Amino acid sequence: MIDFFCRKRKIVLDTSVFVNPDIRNFFGKSPEQAIEEFIKIAKKAKNLEFYIPSTVFKELMYFVDEKKIPKDFYFLIRIKSPDKHRSQCPAIFFYELVEEMRQRINKGLRVAENAVRNVTQKEPDEVIKDLRKKYREALREGIIDSKEDVDLIFLSMELKATLVTGDQGLIKWADKLGIEWIVPEKFKDFLLSTTR
């Protein structure tokens, strides 16, 4: 029983916690402020370990100046990639992913066909803008669509960790794989509850 309360809970962080303006405002107005506020609270958190895959860390560095990141960041957050050679995933995951991609590709084709039909009714720039928006919605929303997403899923599985992300695709696929997740809007409250 004592081991249960002493064991640290592992948390895997997505960049959305710090860079998505709709989410990071719970911590700060800029990515740098969000990181500073997170560190301030995380230092007081009890029995939590924080991880970020190296691909996600590199993605985060596109949004922040690494020189402005407090040194405590590297002490509190472990940068770790999943073990890609030993990770295991149920075959049903791939079946469902392939089936969903097939449906999305077909939907993307229909979006492109509609754009071609509208060429005579709208200005080319307007058609292209509309095509890009609808194509992105058809193919990218609600799906894991990057190596960063895959690393977050596999690291969470490997560590038996809680995933913190605002990405609906990651949430959907984490749920399918039985990975615990927290939306960033509730993450600050979660952290604060561990400091008491």
CSV table of N, CA, C and O in Angstrom, one decimal, residues 36-147:
chain,number,residue,atom,x,y,z
A,36,GLU,N,7.6,29.2,-17.8
A,36,GLU,CA,8.0,29.7,-16.4
A,36,GLU,C,6.9,29.4,-15.4
A,36,GLU,O,7.3,29.0,-14.3
A,37,GLU,N,5.7,29.7,-15.7
A,37,GLU,CA,4.6,29.4,-14.7
A,37,GLU,C,4.5,27.9,-14.4
A,37,GLU,O,4.3,27.5,-13.3
A,38,PHE,N,4.6,27.1,-15.5
A,38,PHE,CA,4.5,25.6,-15.3
A,38,PHE,C,5.6,25.2,-14.4
A,38,PHE,O,5.4,24.4,-13.4
A,39,ILE,N,6.9,25.7,-14.6
A,39,ILE,CA,8.0,25.3,-13.7
A,39,ILE,C,7.8,25.7,-12.3
A,39,ILE,O,8.0,24.9,-11.4
A,40,LYS,N,7.2,26.9,-12.1
A,40,LYS,CA,7.0,27.4,-10.7
A,40,LYS,C,6.0,26.4,-10.0
A,40,LYS,O,6.2,26.1,-8.8
A,41,ILE,N,5.0,26.0,-10.7
A,41,ILE,CA,4.0,25.1,-10.0
A,41,ILE,C,4.6,23.7,-9.9
A,41,ILE,O,4.4,23.0,-8.9
A,42,ALA,N,5.2,23.2,-11.0
A,42,ALA,CA,5.7,21.8,-11.1
A,42,ALA,C,6.8,21.6,-10.0
A,42,ALA,O,6.9,20.5,-9.5
A,43,LYS,N,7.5,22.6,-9.6
A,43,LYS,CA,8.5,22.5,-8.5
A,43,LYS,C,7.9,22.0,-7.2
A,43,LYS,O,8.5,21.3,-6.4
A,44,LYS,N,6.6,22.5,-7.0
A,44,LYS,CA,5.9,22.2,-5.8
A,44,LYS,C,5.1,20.9,-5.9
A,44,LYS,O,4.6,20.5,-4.8
A,45,ALA,N,4.9,20.4,-7.1
A,45,ALA,CA,4.1,19.2,-7.3
A,45,ALA,C,4.7,18.0,-6.6
A,45,ALA,O,5.9,17.8,-6.6
A,46,LYS,N,3.9,17.2,-6.0
A,46,LYS,CA,4.4,16.0,-5.3
A,46,LYS,C,4.1,14.8,-6.2
A,46,LYS,O,3.0,14.6,-6.7
A,47,ASN,N,5.1,13.9,-6.2
A,47,ASN,CA,5.0,12.6,-6.8
A,47,ASN,C,4.7,12.6,-8.3
A,47,ASN,O,3.9,11.8,-8.8
A,48,LEU,N,5.2,13.6,-9.0
A,48,LEU,CA,5.0,13.7,-10.5
A,48,LEU,C,6.4,13.7,-11.1
A,48,LEU,O,7.3,14.4,-10.7
A,49,GLU,N,6.5,13.0,-12.3
A,49,GLU,CA,7.6,13.1,-13.1
A,49,GLU,C,7.1,13.5,-14.5
A,49,GLU,O,6.1,13.0,-15.0
A,50,PHE,N,7.8,14.5,-15.1
A,50,PHE,CA,7.4,15.0,-16.4
A,50,PHE,C,8.4,14.6,-17.5
A,50,PHE,O,9.6,14.6,-17.3
A,51,TYR,N,7.8,14.3,-18.7
A,51,TYR,CA,8.6,13.8,-19.8
A,51,TYR,C,8.1,14.5,-21.1
A,51,TYR,O,6.9,14.9,-21.2
A,52,ILE,N,9.0,14.7,-22.0
A,52,ILE,CA,8.7,15.2,-23.3
A,52,ILE,C,9.6,14.5,-24.3
A,52,ILE,O,10.8,14.4,-24.1
A,53,PRO,N,9.0,13.9,-25.4
A,53,PRO,CA,9.8,13.2,-26.4
A,53,PRO,C,10.7,14.3,-27.1
A,53,PRO,O,10.4,15.4,-27.2
A,54,SER,N,11.9,13.8,-27.5
A,54,SER,CA,12.9,14.7,-28.2
A,54,SER,C,12.3,15.4,-29.4
A,54,SER,O,12.6,16.6,-29.6
A,55,THR,N,11.5,14.7,-30.2
A,55,THR,CA,10.9,15.3,-31.4
A,55,THR,C,9.9,16.5,-31.0
A,55,THR,O,9.9,17.5,-31.6
A,56,VAL,N,9.2,16.3,-29.8
A,56,VAL,CA,8.3,17.3,-29.4
A,56,VAL,C,9.1,18.5,-28.8
A,56,VAL,O,8.7,19.6,-28.9
A,57,PHE,N,10.2,18.2,-28.1
A,57,PHE,CA,11.1,19.2,-27.6
A,57,PHE,C,11.6,20.1,-28.7
A,57,PHE,O,11.6,21.3,-28.6
A,58,LYS,N,12.0,19.4,-29.8
A,58,LYS,CA,12.5,20.2,-31.0
A,58,LYS,C,11.4,21.1,-31.6
A,58,LYS,O,11.6,22.2,-32.0
A,59,GLU,N,10.2,20.5,-31.6
A,59,GLU,CA,9.0,21.3,-32.1
A,59,GLU,C,8.8,22.5,-31.2
A,59,GLU,O,8.5,23.6,-31.6
A,60,LEU,N,8.9,22.3,-29.9
A,60,LEU,CA,8.7,23.4,-28.9
A,60,LEU,C,9.8,24.5,-29.2
A,60,LEU,O,9.4,25.7,-29.0
A,61,MET,N,11.0,24.1,-29.5
A,61,MET,CA,12.0,25.1,-29.8
A,61,MET,C,11.8,26.0,-31.0
A,61,MET,O,12.4,27.1,-31.1
A,62,TYR,N,10.8,25.6,-31.9
A,62,TYR,CA,10.4,26.5,-33.0
A,62,TYR,C,9.7,27.7,-32.4
A,62,TYR,O,9.6,28.7,-33.1
A,63,PHE,N,9.1,27.5,-31.3
A,63,PHE,CA,8.2,28.6,-30.7
A,63,PHE,C,8.8,29.4,-29.6
A,63,PHE,O,8.3,30.5,-29.3
A,64,VAL,N,9.9,28.9,-29.0
A,64,VAL,CA,10.5,29.7,-27.9
A,64,VAL,C,12.0,29.8,-28.2
A,64,VAL,O,12.6,29.0,-28.9
A,65,ASP,N,12.6,30.8,-27.6
A,65,ASP,CA,14.0,31.0,-27.6
A,65,ASP,C,14.6,30.2,-26.5
A,65,ASP,O,14.4,30.4,-25.3
A,66,GLU,N,15.4,29.2,-26.9
A,66,GLU,CA,16.0,28.3,-25.9
A,66,GLU,C,16.8,29.0,-24.8
A,66,GLU,O,16.8,28.6,-23.6
A,67,LYS,N,17.4,30.1,-25.1
A,67,LYS,CA,18.1,30.9,-24.1
A,67,LYS,C,17.2,31.5,-23.0
A,67,LYS,O,17.7,31.8,-22.0
A,68,LYS,N,15.9,31.6,-23.4
A,68,LYS,CA,15.0,32.2,-22.4
A,68,LYS,C,14.3,31.1,-21.5
A,68,LYS,O,13.5,31.5,-20.6
A,69,ILE,N,14.6,29.9,-21.8
A,69,ILE,CA,14.0,28.8,-21.0
A,69,ILE,C,14.8,28.7,-19.7
A,69,ILE,O,16.0,28.5,-19.7
A,70,PRO,N,14.1,28.8,-18.5
A,70,PRO,CA,14.8,28.6,-17.3
A,70,PRO,C,15.5,27.3,-17.2
A,70,PRO,O,15.1,26.3,-17.7
A,71,LYS,N,16.7,27.3,-16.5
A,71,LYS,CA,17.5,26.0,-16.3
A,71,LYS,C,16.7,24.9,-15.6
A,71,LYS,O,16.9,23.8,-15.9
A,72,ASP,N,15.8,25.3,-14.8
A,72,ASP,CA,14.9,24.3,-14.1
A,72,ASP,C,14.1,23.5,-15.0
A,72,ASP,O,13.7,22.4,-14.6
A,73,PHE,N,13.9,24.0,-16.2
A,73,PHE,CA,13.1,23.2,-17.2
A,73,PHE,C,13.8,21.8,-17.4
A,73,PHE,O,13.1,20.8,-17.4
A,74,TYR,N,15.1,21.9,-17.6
A,74,TYR,CA,15.8,20.6,-17.9
A,74,TYR,C,16.0,19.7,-16.6
A,74,TYR,O,16.2,18.5,-16.8
A,75,PHE,N,15.8,20.3,-15.5
A,75,PHE,CA,15.8,19.5,-14.2
A,75,PHE,C,14.4,18.8,-14.0
A,75,PHE,O,14.3,17.7,-13.7
A,76,LEU,N,13.4,19.6,-14.3
A,76,LEU,CA,12.0,19.1,-14.1
A,76,LEU,C,11.5,18.2,-15.2
A,76,LEU,O,10.7,17.3,-14.9
A,77,ILE,N,11.8,18.5,-16.4
A,77,ILE,CA,11.3,17.7,-17.6
A,77,ILE,C,12.4,16.9,-18.2
A,77,ILE,O,13.4,17.4,-18.6
A,78,ARG,N,12.1,15.6,-18.3
A,78,ARG,CA,13.1,14.7,-18.9
A,78,ARG,C,12.7,14.6,-20.4
A,78,ARG,O,11.6,14.3,-20.7
A,79,ILE,N,13.8,14.8,-21.2
A,79,ILE,CA,13.6,14.7,-22.6
A,79,ILE,C,13.9,13.2,-23.0
A,79,ILE,O,15.1,12.8,-22.8
A,80,LYS,N,12.9,12.5,-23.4
A,80,LYS,CA,13.1,11.0,-23.6
A,80,LYS,C,12.3,10.6,-24.8
A,80,LYS,O,11.1,10.9,-24.9
A,81,SER,N,12.9,9.9,-25.7
A,81,SER,CA,12.2,9.3,-26.9
A,81,SER,C,11.7,7.9,-26.5
A,81,SER,O,12.3,7.2,-25.7
A,82,PRO,N,10.6,7.5,-27.1
A,82,PRO,CA,10.1,6.1,-26.8
A,82,PRO,C,11.1,5.1,-27.5
A,82,PRO,O,11.8,5.5,-28.4
A,83,ASP,N,11.2,3.9,-26.9
A,83,ASP,CA,12.0,2.9,-27.5
A,83,ASP,C,11.3,2.3,-28.7
A,83,ASP,O,10.5,1.5,-28.6
A,84,LYS,N,11.7,2.9,-29.9
A,84,LYS,CA,11.0,2.5,-31.1
A,84,LYS,C,11.3,1.1,-31.6
A,84,LYS,O,10.5,0.5,-32.4
A,85,HIS,N,12.3,0.5,-31.1
A,85,HIS,CA,12.7,-0.9,-31.5
A,85,HIS,C,12.0,-1.9,-30.6
A,85,HIS,O,11.8,-3.1,-31.1
A,86,ARG,N,11.6,-1.6,-29.4
A,86,ARG,CA,10.9,-2.6,-28.6
A,86,ARG,C,9.4,-2.2,-28.3
A,86,ARG,O,8.8,-3.0,-27.7
A,87,SER,N,9.0,-1.1,-28.7
A,87,SER,CA,7.6,-0.7,-28.5
A,87,SER,C,6.7,-1.7,-29.2
A,87,SER,O,6.9,-2.2,-30.3
A,88,GLN,N,5.6,-2.0,-28.5
A,88,GLN,CA,4.6,-2.9,-29.1
A,88,GLN,C,3.2,-2.2,-29.1
A,88,GLN,O,2.9,-1.4,-28.3
A,89,CYS,N,2.5,-2.5,-30.2
A,89,CYS,CA,1.2,-1.9,-30.3
A,89,CYS,C,0.2,-2.9,-30.9
A,89,CYS,O,0.6,-3.7,-31.7
A,90,PRO,N,-1.0,-2.9,-30.4
A,90,PRO,CA,-2.0,-3.9,-30.9
A,90,PRO,C,-2.3,-3.7,-32.4
A,90,PRO,O,-2.3,-2.6,-32.9
A,91,ALA,N,-2.4,-4.8,-33.1
A,91,ALA,CA,-2.7,-4.8,-34.5
A,91,ALA,C,-3.9,-4.0,-34.8
A,91,ALA,O,-4.0,-3.3,-35.9
A,92,ILE,N,-4.9,-4.0,-33.9
A,92,ILE,CA,-6.2,-3.3,-34.2
A,92,ILE,C,-5.9,-1.8,-34.4
A,92,ILE,O,-6.6,-1.2,-35.2
A,93,PHE,N,-4.9,-1.3,-33.7
A,93,PHE,CA,-4.6,0.1,-33.9
A,93,PHE,C,-4.2,0.4,-35.3
A,93,PHE,O,-4.7,1.4,-35.9
A,94,PHE,N,-3.4,-0.5,-35.9
A,94,PHE,CA,-3.0,-0.2,-37.3
A,94,PHE,C,-4.2,-0.4,-38.3
A,94,PHE,O,-4.4,0.3,-39.2
A,95,TYR,N,-5.0,-1.4,-38.0
A,95,TYR,CA,-6.2,-1.7,-38.9
A,95,TYR,C,-7.1,-0.4,-38.8
A,95,TYR,O,-7.6,0.0,-39.9
A,96,GLU,N,-7.4,0.1,-37.7
A,96,GLU,CA,-8.3,1.3,-37.5
A,96,GLU,C,-7.6,2.5,-38.1
A,96,GLU,O,-8.3,3.3,-38.8
A,97,LEU,N,-6.3,2.7,-37.9
A,97,LEU,CA,-5.6,3.8,-38.5
A,97,LEU,C,-5.6,3.8,-40.0
A,97,LEU,O,-5.9,4.8,-40.7
A,98,VAL,N,-5.4,2.6,-40.6
A,98,VAL,CA,-5.4,2.5,-42.1
A,98,VAL,C,-6.8,2.7,-42.6
A,98,VAL,O,-7.0,3.4,-43.6
A,99,GLU,N,-7.8,2.2,-42.0
A,99,GLU,CA,-9.2,2.4,-42.4
A,99,GLU,C,-9.6,3.9,-42.3
A,99,GLU,O,-10.2,4.4,-43.3
A,100,GLU,N,-9.2,4.5,-41.3
A,100,GLU,CA,-9.5,5.9,-41.1
A,100,GLU,C,-8.8,6.8,-42.2
A,100,GLU,O,-9.4,7.7,-42.8
A,101,MET,N,-7.5,6.4,-42.5
A,101,MET,CA,-6.8,7.2,-43.5
A,101,MET,C,-7.4,7.0,-44.9
A,101,MET,O,-7.5,7.9,-45.7
A,102,ARG,N,-7.9,5.8,-45.2
A,102,ARG,CA,-8.5,5.5,-46.5
A,102,ARG,C,-9.8,6.4,-46.6
A,102,ARG,O,-10.0,7.1,-47.6
A,103,GLN,N,-10.6,6.5,-45.5
A,103,GLN,CA,-11.8,7.3,-45.5
A,103,GLN,C,-11.4,8.8,-45.7
A,103,GLN,O,-12.1,9.5,-46.4
A,104,ARG,N,-10.4,9.2,-45.0
A,104,ARG,CA,-10.0,10.6,-45.1
A,104,ARG,C,-9.4,11.0,-46.5
A,104,ARG,O,-9.7,12.1,-47.0
A,105,ILE,N,-8.7,10.1,-47.1
A,105,ILE,CA,-8.2,10.3,-48.5
A,105,ILE,C,-9.3,10.4,-49.4
A,105,ILE,O,-9.3,11.4,-50.3
A,106,ASN,N,-10.3,9.6,-49.3
A,106,ASN,CA,-11.5,9.7,-50.2
A,106,ASN,C,-12.3,11.0,-49.9
A,106,ASN,O,-12.7,11.7,-50.9
A,107,LYS,N,-12.4,11.4,-48.7
A,107,LYS,CA,-13.0,12.7,-48.3
A,107,LYS,C,-12.2,13.9,-48.9
A,107,LYS,O,-12.8,14.8,-49.5
A,108,GLY,N,-10.9,13.8,-48.8
A,108,GLY,CA,-10.0,14.8,-49.4
A,108,GLY,C,-10.2,14.9,-50.9
A,108,GLY,O,-10.2,16.0,-51.5
A,109,LEU,N,-10.3,13.7,-51.6
A,109,LEU,CA,-10.6,13.7,-53.0
A,109,LEU,C,-11.9,14.4,-53.4
A,109,LEU,O,-11.9,15.3,-54.3
A,110,ARG,N,-12.9,14.2,-52.6
A,110,ARG,CA,-14.2,14.9,-52.8
A,110,ARG,C,-14.1,16.4,-52.6
A,110,ARG,O,-14.7,17.2,-53.3
A,111,VAL,N,-13.3,16.8,-51.6
A,111,VAL,CA,-13.1,18.2,-51.4
A,111,VAL,C,-12.4,18.8,-52.6
A,111,VAL,O,-12.7,19.9,-53.0
A,112,ALA,N,-11.4,18.2,-53.1
A,112,ALA,CA,-10.6,18.6,-54.3
A,112,ALA,C,-11.6,18.7,-55.5
A,112,ALA,O,-11.5,19.7,-56.3
A,113,GLU,N,-12.4,17.7,-55.7
A,113,GLU,CA,-13.4,17.7,-56.8
A,113,GLU,C,-14.3,18.9,-56.7
A,113,GLU,O,-14.6,19.6,-57.7
A,114,ASN,N,-14.8,19.2,-55.5
A,114,ASN,CA,-15.7,20.3,-55.3
A,114,ASN,C,-15.0,21.7,-55.6
A,114,ASN,O,-15.6,22.6,-56.2
A,115,ALA,N,-13.7,21.8,-55.3
A,115,ALA,CA,-13.0,23.0,-55.5
A,115,ALA,C,-12.8,23.2,-57.0
A,115,ALA,O,-13.0,24.3,-57.5
A,116,VAL,N,-12.6,22.1,-57.8
A,116,VAL,CA,-12.5,22.2,-59.2
A,116,VAL,C,-13.8,22.7,-59.8
A,116,VAL,O,-13.8,23.6,-60.7
A,117,ARG,N,-14.9,22.2,-59.3
A,117,ARG,CA,-16.2,22.6,-59.8
A,117,ARG,C,-16.5,24.1,-59.5
A,117,ARG,O,-17.2,24.7,-60.3
A,118,ASN,N,-15.9,24.6,-58.5
A,118,ASN,CA,-16.1,26.0,-58.1
A,118,ASN,C,-15.2,27.0,-58.8
A,118,ASN,O,-15.3,28.2,-58.6
A,119,VAL,N,-14.3,26.5,-59.6
A,119,VAL,CA,-13.3,27.4,-60.2
A,119,VAL,C,-14.0,28.5,-61.1
A,119,VAL,O,-13.5,29.6,-61.1
A,120,THR,N,-15.0,28.1,-61.7
A,120,THR,CA,-15.7,29.1,-62.6
A,120,THR,C,-16.5,30.1,-61.8
A,120,THR,O,-16.9,31.2,-62.4
A,121,GLN,N,-16.9,29.8,-60.6
A,121,GLN,CA,-17.8,30.6,-59.8
A,121,GLN,C,-17.0,31.6,-58.8
A,121,GLN,O,-17.6,32.6,-58.4
A,122,LYS,N,-15.8,31.3,-58.5
A,122,LYS,CA,-15.0,32.1,-57.5
A,122,LYS,C,-13.7,32.4,-58.1
A,122,LYS,O,-13.2,31.8,-59.1
A,123,GLU,N,-13.0,33.4,-57.5
A,123,GLU,CA,-11.7,33.8,-57.9
A,123,GLU,C,-10.7,32.6,-57.5
A,123,GLU,O,-10.9,32.0,-56.5
A,124,PRO,N,-9.7,32.4,-58.3
A,124,PRO,CA,-8.7,31.3,-58.0
A,124,PRO,C,-8.2,31.3,-56.6
A,124,PRO,O,-8.1,30.3,-55.9
A,125,ASP,N,-7.8,32.5,-56.1
A,125,ASP,CA,-7.2,32.6,-54.7
A,125,ASP,C,-8.3,32.2,-53.7
A,125,ASP,O,-7.9,31.5,-52.7
A,126,GLU,N,-9.5,32.5,-53.9
A,126,GLU,CA,-10.6,32.2,-53.0
A,126,GLU,C,-10.8,30.7,-53.0
A,126,GLU,O,-11.0,30.0,-51.9
A,127,VAL,N,-10.8,30.1,-54.2
A,127,VAL,CA,-10.9,28.6,-54.3
A,127,VAL,C,-9.8,27.9,-53.6
A,127,VAL,O,-10.0,26.9,-52.9
A,128,ILE,N,-8.6,28.4,-53.8
A,128,ILE,CA,-7.4,27.7,-53.2
A,128,ILE,C,-7.5,27.8,-51.6
A,128,ILE,O,-7.2,26.9,-50.9
A,129,LYS,N,-7.9,29.0,-51.1
A,129,LYS,CA,-8.0,29.2,-49.7
A,129,LYS,C,-9.0,28.3,-49.1
A,129,LYS,O,-8.8,27.6,-48.1
A,130,ASP,N,-10.2,28.2,-49.8
A,130,ASP,CA,-11.2,27.3,-49.3
A,130,ASP,C,-10.8,25.8,-49.4
A,130,ASP,O,-11.1,25.0,-48.5
A,131,LEU,N,-10.1,25.5,-50.5
A,131,LEU,CA,-9.7,24.1,-50.7
A,131,LEU,C,-8.7,23.7,-49.6
A,131,LEU,O,-8.8,22.6,-49.0
A,132,ARG,N,-7.7,24.6,-49.3
A,132,ARG,CA,-6.8,24.3,-48.2
A,132,ARG,C,-7.4,24.0,-46.9
A,132,ARG,O,-7.1,23.1,-46.1
A,133,LYS,N,-8.4,24.9,-46.5
A,133,LYS,CA,-9.1,24.8,-45.2
A,133,LYS,C,-9.9,23.5,-45.2
A,133,LYS,O,-9.7,22.7,-44.2
A,134,LYS,N,-10.7,23.2,-46.2
A,134,LYS,CA,-11.5,22.0,-46.2
A,134,LYS,C,-10.6,20.7,-46.3
A,134,LYS,O,-11.0,19.7,-45.7
A,135,TYR,N,-9.6,20.8,-47.0
A,135,TYR,CA,-8.7,19.6,-47.2
A,135,TYR,C,-8.0,19.3,-45.9
A,135,TYR,O,-7.9,18.2,-45.5
A,136,ARG,N,-7.5,20.4,-45.2
A,136,ARG,CA,-6.9,20.2,-43.9
A,136,ARG,C,-7.9,19.6,-42.9
A,136,ARG,O,-7.5,18.7,-42.1
A,137,GLU,N,-9.1,20.1,-42.9
A,137,GLU,CA,-10.1,19.5,-42.0
A,137,GLU,C,-10.4,18.0,-42.3
A,137,GLU,O,-10.5,17.2,-41.4
A,138,ALA,N,-10.4,17.7,-43.6
A,138,ALA,CA,-10.7,16.3,-44.0
A,138,ALA,C,-9.6,15.4,-43.7
A,138,ALA,O,-9.9,14.2,-43.3
A,139,LEU,N,-8.4,15.8,-43.9
A,139,LEU,CA,-7.3,14.9,-43.7
A,139,LEU,C,-6.5,14.9,-42.4
A,139,LEU,O,-5.9,14.0,-42.0
A,140,ARG,N,-6.6,16.1,-41.7
A,140,ARG,CA,-5.7,16.2,-40.5
A,140,ARG,C,-6.4,16.3,-39.2
A,140,ARG,O,-5.8,15.9,-38.2
A,141,GLU,N,-7.6,16.8,-39.1
A,141,GLU,CA,-8.2,17.0,-37.8
A,141,GLU,C,-8.7,15.7,-37.2
A,141,GLU,O,-9.3,14.9,-37.9
A,142,GLY,N,-8.4,15.4,-36.0
A,142,GLY,CA,-8.8,14.2,-35.3
A,142,GLY,C,-8.0,13.0,-35.6
A,142,GLY,O,-8.5,11.9,-35.4
A,143,ILE,N,-6.8,13.1,-36.1
A,143,ILE,CA,-6.0,12.0,-36.4
A,143,ILE,C,-4.5,12.2,-35.9
A,143,ILE,O,-4.1,13.4,-35.7
A,144,ILE,N,-3.8,11.2,-35.7
A,144,ILE,CA,-2.4,11.4,-35.4
A,144,ILE,C,-1.7,11.5,-36.8
A,144,ILE,O,-1.8,10.7,-37.7
A,145,ASP,N,-1.0,12.6,-37.0
A,145,ASP,CA,-0.5,12.9,-38.4
A,145,ASP,C,0.9,13.4,-38.4
A,145,ASP,O,1.3,14.1,-39.3
A,146,SER,N,1.7,13.1,-37.4
A,146,SER,CA,3.1,13.5,-37.4
A,146,SER,C,3.9,12.5,-36.5
A,146,SER,O,3.3,11.8,-35.7
A,147,LYS,N,5.2,12.5,-36.7
A,147,LYS,CA,6.1,11.7,-35.9
A,147,LYS,C,6.0,12.1,-34.4
A,147,LYS,O,6.2,11.3,-33.5
